[in-house]
Short mmCIF file of C-alpha atoms in Angstrom, two decimals:
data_model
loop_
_atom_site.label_atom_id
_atom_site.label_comp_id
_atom_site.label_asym_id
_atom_site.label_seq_id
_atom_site.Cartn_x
_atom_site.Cartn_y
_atom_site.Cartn_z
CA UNK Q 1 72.37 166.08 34.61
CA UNK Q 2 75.54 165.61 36.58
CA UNK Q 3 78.66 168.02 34.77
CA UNK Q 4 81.68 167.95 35.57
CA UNK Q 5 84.22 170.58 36.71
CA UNK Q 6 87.81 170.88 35.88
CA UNK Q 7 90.48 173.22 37.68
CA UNK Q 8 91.83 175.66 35.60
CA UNK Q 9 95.11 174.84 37.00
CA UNK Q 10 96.51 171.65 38.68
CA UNK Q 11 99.43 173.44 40.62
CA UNK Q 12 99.83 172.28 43.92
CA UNK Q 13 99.26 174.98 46.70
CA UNK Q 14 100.86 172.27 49.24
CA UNK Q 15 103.59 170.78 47.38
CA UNK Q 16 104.40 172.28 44.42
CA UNK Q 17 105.06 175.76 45.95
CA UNK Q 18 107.24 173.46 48.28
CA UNK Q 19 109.74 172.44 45.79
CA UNK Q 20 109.40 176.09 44.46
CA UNK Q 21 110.04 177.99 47.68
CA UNK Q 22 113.06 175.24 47.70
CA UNK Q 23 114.66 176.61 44.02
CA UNK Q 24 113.87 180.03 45.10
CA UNK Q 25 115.66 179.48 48.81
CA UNK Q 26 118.88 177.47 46.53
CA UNK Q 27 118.67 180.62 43.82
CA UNK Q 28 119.14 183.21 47.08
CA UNK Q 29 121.38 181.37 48.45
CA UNK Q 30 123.59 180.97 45.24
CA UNK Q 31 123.69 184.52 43.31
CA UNK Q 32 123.99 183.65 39.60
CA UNK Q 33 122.95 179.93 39.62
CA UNK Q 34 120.00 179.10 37.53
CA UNK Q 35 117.19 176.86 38.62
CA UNK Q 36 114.62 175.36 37.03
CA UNK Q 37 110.86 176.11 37.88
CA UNK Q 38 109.11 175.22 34.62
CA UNK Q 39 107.55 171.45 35.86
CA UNK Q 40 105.72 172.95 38.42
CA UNK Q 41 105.04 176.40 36.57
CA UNK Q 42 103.87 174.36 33.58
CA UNK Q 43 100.80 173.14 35.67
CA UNK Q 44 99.56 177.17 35.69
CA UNK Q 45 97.93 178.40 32.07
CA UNK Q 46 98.46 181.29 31.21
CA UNK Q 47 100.83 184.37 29.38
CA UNK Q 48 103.28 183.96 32.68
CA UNK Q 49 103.11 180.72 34.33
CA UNK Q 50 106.65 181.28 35.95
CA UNK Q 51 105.38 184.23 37.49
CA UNK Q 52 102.27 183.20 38.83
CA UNK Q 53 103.96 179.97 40.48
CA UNK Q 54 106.58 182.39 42.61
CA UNK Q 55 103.68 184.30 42.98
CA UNK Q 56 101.55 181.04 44.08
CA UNK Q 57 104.49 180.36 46.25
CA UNK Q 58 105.08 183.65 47.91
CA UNK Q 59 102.01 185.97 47.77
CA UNK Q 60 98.69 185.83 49.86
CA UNK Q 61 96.50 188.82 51.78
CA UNK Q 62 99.66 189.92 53.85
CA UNK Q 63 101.76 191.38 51.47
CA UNK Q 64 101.08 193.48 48.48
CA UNK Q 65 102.54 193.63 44.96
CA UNK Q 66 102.74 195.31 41.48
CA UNK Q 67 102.55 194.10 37.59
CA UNK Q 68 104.03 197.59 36.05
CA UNK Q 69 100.75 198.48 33.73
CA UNK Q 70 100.01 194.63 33.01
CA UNK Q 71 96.43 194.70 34.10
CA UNK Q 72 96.06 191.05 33.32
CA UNK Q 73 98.95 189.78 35.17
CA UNK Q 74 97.25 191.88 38.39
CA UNK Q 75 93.94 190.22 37.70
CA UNK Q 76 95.33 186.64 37.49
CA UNK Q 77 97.98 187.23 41.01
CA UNK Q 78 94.94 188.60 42.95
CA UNK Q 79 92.41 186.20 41.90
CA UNK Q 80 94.95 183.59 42.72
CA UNK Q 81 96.75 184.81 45.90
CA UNK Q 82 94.68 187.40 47.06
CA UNK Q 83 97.70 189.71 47.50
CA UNK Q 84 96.63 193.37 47.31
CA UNK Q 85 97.75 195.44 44.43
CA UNK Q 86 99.37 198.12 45.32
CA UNK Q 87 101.60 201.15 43.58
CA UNK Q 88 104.98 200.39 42.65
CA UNK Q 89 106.28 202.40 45.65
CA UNK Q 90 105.12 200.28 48.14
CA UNK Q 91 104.64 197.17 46.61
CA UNK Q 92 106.35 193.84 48.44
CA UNK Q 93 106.56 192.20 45.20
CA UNK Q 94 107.08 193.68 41.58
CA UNK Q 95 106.51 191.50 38.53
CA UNK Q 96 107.77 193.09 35.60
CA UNK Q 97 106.97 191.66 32.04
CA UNK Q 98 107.80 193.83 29.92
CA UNK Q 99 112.12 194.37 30.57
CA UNK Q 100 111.87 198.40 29.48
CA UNK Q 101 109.64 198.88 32.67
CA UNK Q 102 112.57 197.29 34.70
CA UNK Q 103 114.89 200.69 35.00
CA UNK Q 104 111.88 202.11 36.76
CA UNK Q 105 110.84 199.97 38.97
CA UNK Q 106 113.83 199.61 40.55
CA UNK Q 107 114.59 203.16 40.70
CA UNK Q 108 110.86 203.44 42.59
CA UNK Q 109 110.77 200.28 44.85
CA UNK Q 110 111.10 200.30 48.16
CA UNK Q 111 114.08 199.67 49.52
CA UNK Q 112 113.71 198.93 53.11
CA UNK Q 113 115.25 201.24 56.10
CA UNK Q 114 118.04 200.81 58.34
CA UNK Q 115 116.30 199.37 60.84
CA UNK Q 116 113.57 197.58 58.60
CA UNK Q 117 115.79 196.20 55.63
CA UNK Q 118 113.11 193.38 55.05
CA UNK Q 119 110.44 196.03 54.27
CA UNK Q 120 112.37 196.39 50.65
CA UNK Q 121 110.99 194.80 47.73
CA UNK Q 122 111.91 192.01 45.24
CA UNK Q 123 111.63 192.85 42.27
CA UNK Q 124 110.83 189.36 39.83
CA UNK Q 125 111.95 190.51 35.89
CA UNK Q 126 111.00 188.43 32.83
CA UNK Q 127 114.19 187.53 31.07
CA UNK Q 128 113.81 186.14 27.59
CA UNK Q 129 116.44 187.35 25.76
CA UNK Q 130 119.60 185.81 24.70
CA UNK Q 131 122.56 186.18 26.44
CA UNK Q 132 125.10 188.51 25.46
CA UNK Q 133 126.85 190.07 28.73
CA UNK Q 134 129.81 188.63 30.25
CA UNK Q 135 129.18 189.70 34.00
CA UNK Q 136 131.98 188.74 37.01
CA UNK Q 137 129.65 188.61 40.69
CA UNK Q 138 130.87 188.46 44.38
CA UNK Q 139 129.38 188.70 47.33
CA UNK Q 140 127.30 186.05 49.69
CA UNK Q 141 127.10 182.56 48.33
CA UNK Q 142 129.49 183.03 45.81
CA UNK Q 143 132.81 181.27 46.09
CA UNK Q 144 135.12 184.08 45.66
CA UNK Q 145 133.95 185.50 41.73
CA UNK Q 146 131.52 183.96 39.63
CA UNK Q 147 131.91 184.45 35.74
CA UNK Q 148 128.29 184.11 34.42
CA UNK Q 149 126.86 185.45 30.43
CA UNK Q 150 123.80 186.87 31.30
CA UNK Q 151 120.96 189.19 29.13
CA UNK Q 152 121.50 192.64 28.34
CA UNK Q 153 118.21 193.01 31.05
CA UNK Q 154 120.07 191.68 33.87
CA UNK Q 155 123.24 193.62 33.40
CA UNK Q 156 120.68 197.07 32.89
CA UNK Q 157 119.21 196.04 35.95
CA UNK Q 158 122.25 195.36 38.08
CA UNK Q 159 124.09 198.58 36.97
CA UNK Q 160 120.78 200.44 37.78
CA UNK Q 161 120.13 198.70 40.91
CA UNK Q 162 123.65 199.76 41.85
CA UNK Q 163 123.71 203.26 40.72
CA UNK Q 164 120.65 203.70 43.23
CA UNK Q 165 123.66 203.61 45.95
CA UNK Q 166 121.31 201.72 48.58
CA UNK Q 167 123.46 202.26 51.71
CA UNK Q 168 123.45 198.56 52.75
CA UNK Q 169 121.12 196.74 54.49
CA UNK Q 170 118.76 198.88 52.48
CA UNK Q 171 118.52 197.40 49.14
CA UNK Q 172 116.24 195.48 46.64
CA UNK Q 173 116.49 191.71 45.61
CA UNK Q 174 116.21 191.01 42.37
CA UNK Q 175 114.79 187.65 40.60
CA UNK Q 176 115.39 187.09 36.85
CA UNK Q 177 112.90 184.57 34.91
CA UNK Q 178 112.51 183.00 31.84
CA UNK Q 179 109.19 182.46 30.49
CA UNK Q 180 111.08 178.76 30.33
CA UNK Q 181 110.46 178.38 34.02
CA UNK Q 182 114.53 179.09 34.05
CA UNK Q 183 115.09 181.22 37.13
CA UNK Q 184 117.91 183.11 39.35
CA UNK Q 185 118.76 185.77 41.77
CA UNK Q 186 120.91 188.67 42.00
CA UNK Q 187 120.43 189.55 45.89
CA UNK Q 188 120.94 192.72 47.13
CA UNK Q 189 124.71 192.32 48.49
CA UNK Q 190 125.58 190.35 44.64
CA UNK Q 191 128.18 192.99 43.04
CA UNK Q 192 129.14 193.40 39.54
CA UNK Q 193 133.11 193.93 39.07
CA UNK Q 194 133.95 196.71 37.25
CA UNK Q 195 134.07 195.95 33.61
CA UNK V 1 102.89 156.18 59.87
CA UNK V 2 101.59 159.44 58.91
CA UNK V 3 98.32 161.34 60.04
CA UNK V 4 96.25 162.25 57.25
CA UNK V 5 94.51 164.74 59.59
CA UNK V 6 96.74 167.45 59.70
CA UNK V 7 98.01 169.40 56.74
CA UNK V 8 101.30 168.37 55.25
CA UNK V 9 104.14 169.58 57.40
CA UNK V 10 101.49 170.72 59.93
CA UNK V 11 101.28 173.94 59.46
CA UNK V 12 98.96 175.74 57.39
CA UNK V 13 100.37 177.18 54.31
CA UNK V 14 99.50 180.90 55.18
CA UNK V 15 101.97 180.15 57.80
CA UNK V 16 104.43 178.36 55.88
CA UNK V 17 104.48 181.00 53.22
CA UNK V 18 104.99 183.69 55.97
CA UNK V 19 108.02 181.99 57.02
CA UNK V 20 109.39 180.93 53.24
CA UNK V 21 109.16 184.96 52.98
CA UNK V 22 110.99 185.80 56.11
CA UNK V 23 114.22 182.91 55.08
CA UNK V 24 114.18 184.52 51.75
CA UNK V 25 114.68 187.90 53.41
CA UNK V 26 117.16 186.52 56.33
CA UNK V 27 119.16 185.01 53.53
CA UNK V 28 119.47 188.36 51.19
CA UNK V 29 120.56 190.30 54.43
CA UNK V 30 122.66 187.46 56.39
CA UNK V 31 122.68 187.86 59.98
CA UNK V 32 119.85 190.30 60.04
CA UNK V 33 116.89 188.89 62.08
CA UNK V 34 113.54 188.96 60.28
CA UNK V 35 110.85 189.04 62.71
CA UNK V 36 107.75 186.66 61.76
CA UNK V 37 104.64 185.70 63.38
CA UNK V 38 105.43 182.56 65.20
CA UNK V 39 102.56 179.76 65.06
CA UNK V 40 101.62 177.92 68.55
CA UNK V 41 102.61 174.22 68.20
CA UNK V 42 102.16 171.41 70.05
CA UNK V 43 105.90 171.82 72.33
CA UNK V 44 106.12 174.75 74.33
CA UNK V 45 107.92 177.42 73.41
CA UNK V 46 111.56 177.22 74.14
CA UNK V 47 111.89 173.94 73.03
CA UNK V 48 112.67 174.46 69.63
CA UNK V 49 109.60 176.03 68.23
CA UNK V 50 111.66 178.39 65.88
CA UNK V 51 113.92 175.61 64.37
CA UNK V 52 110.71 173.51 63.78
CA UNK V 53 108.90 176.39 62.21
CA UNK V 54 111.90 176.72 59.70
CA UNK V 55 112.04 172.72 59.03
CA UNK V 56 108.26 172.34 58.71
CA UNK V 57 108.17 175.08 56.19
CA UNK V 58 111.48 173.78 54.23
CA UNK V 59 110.65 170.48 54.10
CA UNK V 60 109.22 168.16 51.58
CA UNK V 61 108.43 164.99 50.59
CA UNK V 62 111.28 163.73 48.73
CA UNK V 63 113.48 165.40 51.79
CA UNK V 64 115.99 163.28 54.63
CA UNK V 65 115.69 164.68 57.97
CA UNK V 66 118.11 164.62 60.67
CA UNK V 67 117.45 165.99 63.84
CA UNK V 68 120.29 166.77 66.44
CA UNK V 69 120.58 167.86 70.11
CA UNK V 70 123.93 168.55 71.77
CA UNK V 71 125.17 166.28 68.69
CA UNK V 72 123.26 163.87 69.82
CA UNK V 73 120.41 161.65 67.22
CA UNK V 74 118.95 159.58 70.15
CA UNK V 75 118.60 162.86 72.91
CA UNK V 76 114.73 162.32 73.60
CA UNK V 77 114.55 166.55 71.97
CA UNK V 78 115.82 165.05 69.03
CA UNK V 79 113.93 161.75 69.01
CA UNK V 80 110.67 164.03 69.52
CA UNK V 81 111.36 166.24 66.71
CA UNK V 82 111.87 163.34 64.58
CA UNK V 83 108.44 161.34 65.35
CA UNK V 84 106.70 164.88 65.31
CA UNK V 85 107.37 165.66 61.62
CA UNK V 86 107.35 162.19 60.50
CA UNK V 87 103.61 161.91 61.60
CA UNK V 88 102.83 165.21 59.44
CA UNK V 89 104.89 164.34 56.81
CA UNK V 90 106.01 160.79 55.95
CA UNK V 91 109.60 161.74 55.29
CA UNK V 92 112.71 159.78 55.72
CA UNK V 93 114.75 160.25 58.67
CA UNK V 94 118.56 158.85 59.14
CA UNK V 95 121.17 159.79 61.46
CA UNK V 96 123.73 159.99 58.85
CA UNK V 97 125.16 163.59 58.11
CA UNK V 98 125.79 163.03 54.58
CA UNK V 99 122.67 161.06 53.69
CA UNK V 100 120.36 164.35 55.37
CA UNK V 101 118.88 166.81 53.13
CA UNK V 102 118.09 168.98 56.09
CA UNK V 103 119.33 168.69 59.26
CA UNK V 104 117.58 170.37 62.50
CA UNK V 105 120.41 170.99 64.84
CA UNK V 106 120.23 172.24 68.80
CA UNK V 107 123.18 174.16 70.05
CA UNK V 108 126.30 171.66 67.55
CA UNK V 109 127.64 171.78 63.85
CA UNK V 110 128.17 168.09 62.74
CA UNK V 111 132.03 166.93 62.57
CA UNK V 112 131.67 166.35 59.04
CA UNK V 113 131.60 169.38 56.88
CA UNK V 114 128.16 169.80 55.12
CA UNK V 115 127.85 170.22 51.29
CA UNK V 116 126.24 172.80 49.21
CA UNK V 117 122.93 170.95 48.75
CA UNK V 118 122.24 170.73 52.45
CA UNK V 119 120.44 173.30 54.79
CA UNK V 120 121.50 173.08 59.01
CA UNK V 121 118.27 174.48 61.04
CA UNK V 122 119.36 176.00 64.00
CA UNK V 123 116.82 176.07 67.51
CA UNK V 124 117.40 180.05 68.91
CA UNK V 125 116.43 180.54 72.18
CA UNK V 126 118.01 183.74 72.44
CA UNK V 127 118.72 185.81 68.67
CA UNK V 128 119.64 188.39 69.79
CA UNK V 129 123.46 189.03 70.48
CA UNK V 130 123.57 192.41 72.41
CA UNK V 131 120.62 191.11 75.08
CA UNK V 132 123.16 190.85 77.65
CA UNK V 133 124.39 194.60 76.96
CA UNK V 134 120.95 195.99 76.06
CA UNK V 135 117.69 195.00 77.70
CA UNK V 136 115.30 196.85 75.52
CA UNK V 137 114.39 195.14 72.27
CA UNK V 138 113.73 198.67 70.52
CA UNK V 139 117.55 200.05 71.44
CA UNK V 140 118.55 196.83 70.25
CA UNK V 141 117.12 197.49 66.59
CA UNK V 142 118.43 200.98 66.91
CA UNK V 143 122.00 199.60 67.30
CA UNK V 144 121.81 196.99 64.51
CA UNK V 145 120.50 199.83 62.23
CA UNK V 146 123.59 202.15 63.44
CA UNK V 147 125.85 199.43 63.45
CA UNK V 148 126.43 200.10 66.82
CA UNK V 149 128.32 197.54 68.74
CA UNK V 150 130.21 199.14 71.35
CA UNK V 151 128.45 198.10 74.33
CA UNK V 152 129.38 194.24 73.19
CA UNK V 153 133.01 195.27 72.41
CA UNK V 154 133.16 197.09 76.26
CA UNK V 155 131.56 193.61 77.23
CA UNK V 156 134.06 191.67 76.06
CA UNK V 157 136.93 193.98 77.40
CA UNK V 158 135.82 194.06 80.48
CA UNK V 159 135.73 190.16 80.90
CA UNK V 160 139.16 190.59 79.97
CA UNK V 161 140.65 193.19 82.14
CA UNK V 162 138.57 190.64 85.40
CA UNK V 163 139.48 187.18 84.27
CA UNK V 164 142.45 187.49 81.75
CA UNK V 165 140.20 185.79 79.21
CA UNK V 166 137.04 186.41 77.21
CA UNK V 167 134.67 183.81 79.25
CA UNK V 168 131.98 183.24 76.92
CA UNK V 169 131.85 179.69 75.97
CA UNK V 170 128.94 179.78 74.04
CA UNK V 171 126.55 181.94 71.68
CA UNK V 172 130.03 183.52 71.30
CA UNK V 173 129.08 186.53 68.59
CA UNK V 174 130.04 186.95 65.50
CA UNK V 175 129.59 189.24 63.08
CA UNK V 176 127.95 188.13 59.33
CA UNK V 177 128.93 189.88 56.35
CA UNK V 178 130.94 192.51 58.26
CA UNK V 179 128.02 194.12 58.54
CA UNK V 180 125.74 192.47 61.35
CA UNK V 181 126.31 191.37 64.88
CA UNK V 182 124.63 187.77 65.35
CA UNK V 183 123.92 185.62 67.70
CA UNK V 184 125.15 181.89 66.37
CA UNK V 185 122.85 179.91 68.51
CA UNK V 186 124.67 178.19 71.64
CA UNK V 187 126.70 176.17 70.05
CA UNK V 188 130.07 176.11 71.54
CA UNK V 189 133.00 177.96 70.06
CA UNK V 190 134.30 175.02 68.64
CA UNK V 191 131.61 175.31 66.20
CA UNK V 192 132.36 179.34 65.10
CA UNK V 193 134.61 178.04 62.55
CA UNK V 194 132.30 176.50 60.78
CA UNK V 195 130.33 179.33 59.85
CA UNK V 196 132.83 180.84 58.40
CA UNK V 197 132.34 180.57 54.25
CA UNK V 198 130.32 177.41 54.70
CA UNK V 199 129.54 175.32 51.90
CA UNK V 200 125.55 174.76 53.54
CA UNK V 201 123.36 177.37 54.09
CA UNK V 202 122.80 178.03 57.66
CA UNK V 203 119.03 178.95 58.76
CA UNK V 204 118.07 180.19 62.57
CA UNK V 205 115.00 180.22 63.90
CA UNK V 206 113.63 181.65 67.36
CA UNK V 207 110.61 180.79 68.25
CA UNK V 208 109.67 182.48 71.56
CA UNK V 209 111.41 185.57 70.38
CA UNK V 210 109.95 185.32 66.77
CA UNK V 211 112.81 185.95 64.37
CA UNK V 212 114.67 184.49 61.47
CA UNK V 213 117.99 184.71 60.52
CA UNK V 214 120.68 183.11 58.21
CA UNK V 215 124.02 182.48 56.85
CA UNK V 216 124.28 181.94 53.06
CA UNK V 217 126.61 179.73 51.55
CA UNK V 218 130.61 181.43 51.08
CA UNK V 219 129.59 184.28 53.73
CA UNK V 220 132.33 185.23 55.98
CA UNK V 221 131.44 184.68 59.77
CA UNK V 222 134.06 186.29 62.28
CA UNK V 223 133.85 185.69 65.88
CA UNK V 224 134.60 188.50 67.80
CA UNK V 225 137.98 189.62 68.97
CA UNK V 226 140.83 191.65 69.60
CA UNK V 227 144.15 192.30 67.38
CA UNK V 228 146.43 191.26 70.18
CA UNK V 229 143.82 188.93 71.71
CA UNK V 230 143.27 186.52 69.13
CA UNK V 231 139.87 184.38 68.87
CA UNK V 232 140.24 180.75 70.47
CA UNK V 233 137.85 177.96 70.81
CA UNK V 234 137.87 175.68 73.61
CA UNK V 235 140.79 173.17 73.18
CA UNK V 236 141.15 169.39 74.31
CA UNK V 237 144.70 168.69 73.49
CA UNK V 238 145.86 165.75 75.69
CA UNK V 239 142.03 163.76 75.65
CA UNK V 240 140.51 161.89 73.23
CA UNK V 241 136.95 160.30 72.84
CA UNK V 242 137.04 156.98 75.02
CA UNK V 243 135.07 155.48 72.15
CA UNK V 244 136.16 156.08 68.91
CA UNK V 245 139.80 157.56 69.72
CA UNK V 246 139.19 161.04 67.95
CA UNK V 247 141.11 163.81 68.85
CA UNK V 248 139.79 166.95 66.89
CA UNK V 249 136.24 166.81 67.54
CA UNK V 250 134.10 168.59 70.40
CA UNK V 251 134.32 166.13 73.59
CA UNK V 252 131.62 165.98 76.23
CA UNK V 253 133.07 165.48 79.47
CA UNK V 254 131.40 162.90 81.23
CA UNK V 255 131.61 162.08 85.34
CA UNK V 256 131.09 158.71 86.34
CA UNK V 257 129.94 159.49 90.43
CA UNK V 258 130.39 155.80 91.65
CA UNK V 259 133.93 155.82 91.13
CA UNK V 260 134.96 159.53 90.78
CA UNK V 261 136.33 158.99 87.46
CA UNK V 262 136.22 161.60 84.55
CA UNK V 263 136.42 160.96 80.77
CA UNK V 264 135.38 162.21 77.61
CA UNK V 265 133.54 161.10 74.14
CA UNK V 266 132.45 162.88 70.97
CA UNK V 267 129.43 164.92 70.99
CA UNK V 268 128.40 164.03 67.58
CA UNK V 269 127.11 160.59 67.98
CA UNK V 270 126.76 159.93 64.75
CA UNK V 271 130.44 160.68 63.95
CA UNK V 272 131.53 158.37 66.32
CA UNK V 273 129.75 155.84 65.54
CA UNK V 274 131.20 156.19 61.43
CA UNK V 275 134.67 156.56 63.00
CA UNK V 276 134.08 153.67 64.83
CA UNK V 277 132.85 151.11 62.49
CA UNK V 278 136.37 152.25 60.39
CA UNK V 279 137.80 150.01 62.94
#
């Protein structure tokens, strides 16, 4: 009897975490500007397809990462990636799906040293809500200020991340998305204006 | 005409991924170098294995290369470069600055201002700026963590106080962020400008020495320099290129031996060639 087997997903290891690593690179590059990752994170089933395509695109046995208590979101990235779990302390990569577990993860992640200010984590944050913030962002990549109306999740985050007073190049990197596939960054040298 | 035997882009996507990390790192802390495992390729290293690295792991399919040496499309670097990833990838190549997605550059900035869309992949033979002050790699890491530049700073004097003038003429450092000192590749000063709040993103990779760094879009870039000796890039008032005419773009000076003469043309071949089909 011949059967036939199916892929549970169809993402593309080769070129869809091409044109991923290419959003993520514009969404660094461009604090604030939002990107869309949901064709190739629709081809992953799953609660968080968004995640596990960054996490297709970024993770493997070098680095490690942490899913904040979601035990199935760990199984899925380490079956997938075989990145090692690890505690949120010293975790490369921190996928956070539930927002109220954002406040402590970044006051917890690594955040690089002086000398080593890669060895600081990014921290990925579902973002589902709608948005009610009016937030004004300089820094690198931004032309001068940037007005952008972002979740009450991303400002939380940003006003913790910056009450941590990293003493830059320390710091942590911060990616926001949607469970739409709808993505963006606030790197570490983005600043909020005072409101 | 592509060869279905090696993996797209050539390298194997443990290594590419390595390297997407170590850009998205270099771009979050610009003008910090991010040290990576560099992968053995078939061109020694030296010859642009870190610039490769970088475009093999950016690119894609739907992607327009252009590959650059000294502003030139045709040098037989660039030519290389060009038939190397086109056999592992199948992309489109053009010589056109506007029409390239990503552009692999060694040692020039085009003439014509880049947009934000577009990424400029720089070949680094030597990242790091303070070498020439500081021979030990580990001191050198000390001093970017301390922010630490004084030894540069003395380096710079000094070539004042002896020849009047600061005599670098190229890899002329700047500092990224006003936080780190960096090392823009050798282009010539003509091109430090151009850093400067970009609209492109900048990426530079070293191969031999096994770092990444970057400039992101809107990121201020100042060369180095005194309050009452201002920064200056090399100037060629009076000459213009013998081809197209220009005369605000980087001239290579060329010496014809049979009959002495000297005269100059564009460096950025393609340029010239745009400025001269104006005509």
């Amino acid at each position: 009897m011949i059967s036939t087997l199916s892929k549970k997903h169809n993402f593309s290891i080769v070129f869809n975490s091409q044109k991923i690593f290419r959003l993520l690179l514009e969404a660094m590059s461009n604090p604030a500007r939002v990107v869309s990752i949901s064709k190739y994170a629709s081809k992953l089933v799953g609660e968080h397809p968004a995640f596990l395509a960054v996490a297709m695109t970024l993770l493997d046995n070098e680095v490690s990462f942490h899913t904040c208590k979601n035990q199935s979101l760990s199984d899925e990235i380490l079956s997938l990636t075989l990145a090692k779990s690890e505690p949120l302390e010293s975790a490369d990569y921190i996928f956070v799906s539930n927002p109220k577990d954002a406040g402590y993860a970044i006051e917890n992640a690594k955040r690089g040293t002086l000398a080593d200010p890669h060895k600081s984590a990014t921290i990925i944050i579902r973002n589902d809500d709608p948005p009610v913030c009016r937030l004004t962002l300089f820094g690198p990549g931004i032309e001068d200020r940037i007005t952008v109306h972002v979740t009450q999740t991303v400002r939380d985050a940003i006003v913790m991340r910056d009450g941590q007073y990293h003493e830059y190049p320390e710091g942590i990197d911060l990616l926001f998305v949607s469970s739409m596939g709808e993505l963006y960054a606030i790197p570490r040298l983005t600043r909020m204006e005072a409101e | 005409m592509v060869n279905k035997n090696y993996n797209f882009a050539f390298l194997d996507e443990g290594s590419k991924r390595e390297i997407r990390r170590a850009a998205l790192k270099a771009v979050a802390i610009p003008g910090y170098q991010v040290p990576f495992g560099s992968r053995e390729l078939p061109i020694g290293r030296g010859w642009g294995t870190g610039g490769i690295q970088l475009t093999l792991s950016l690119i894609g399919p739907d992607d327009v290369l252009k590959v650059i040496d000294q502003g030139s499309d045709e040098s037989v670097n660039a030519e290389n470069i060009k038939k190397f990833v086109g056999i592992c990838t199948g992309v489109k190549t053009t010589t056109d600055t506007r029409e390239a997605t990503l552009i692999q550059t060694r040692h020039r900035i085009p003439e014509i201002p880049m947009t934000n869309g577009q990424i400029l992949v720089f070949q680094v033979p030597i990242p790091e700026p303070l070498r020439i002050v500081e021979a030990r790699e580990e001191a050198t890491k000390k001093m970017h963590a301390e922010k630490d530049y004084a030894p540069m700073w003395l380096q710079l004097y000094e070539s004042l106080v002896k020849y009047k003038k600061v005599t670098v003429s190229s890899e002329y450092p700047c500092m990224a962020g006003g936080r780190y000192m960096m090392n823009p590749s050798p282009i010539p000063k003509f091109d430090n400008p151009k850093l400067h709040r970009a609209e492109c993103l900048y990426l530079f990779g070293a191969g031999r020495e096994k770092k990444i760094y970057a400039i992101p879009p809107h990121t201020e870039v100042v060369s180095l320099a005194f309050d009452d000796v201002p920064f200056e890039r090399e100037s060629f008032k009076g000459k213009k290129c013998r081809l197209c005419g220009s005369e605000n773009t980087y001239l290579d000076e060329v010496f014809d031996r049979e009959t002495g003469g000297r005269f100059y043309q564009c460096s950025d071949t393609s340029y010239c060639r745009e400025v001269r089909s104006w005509s």
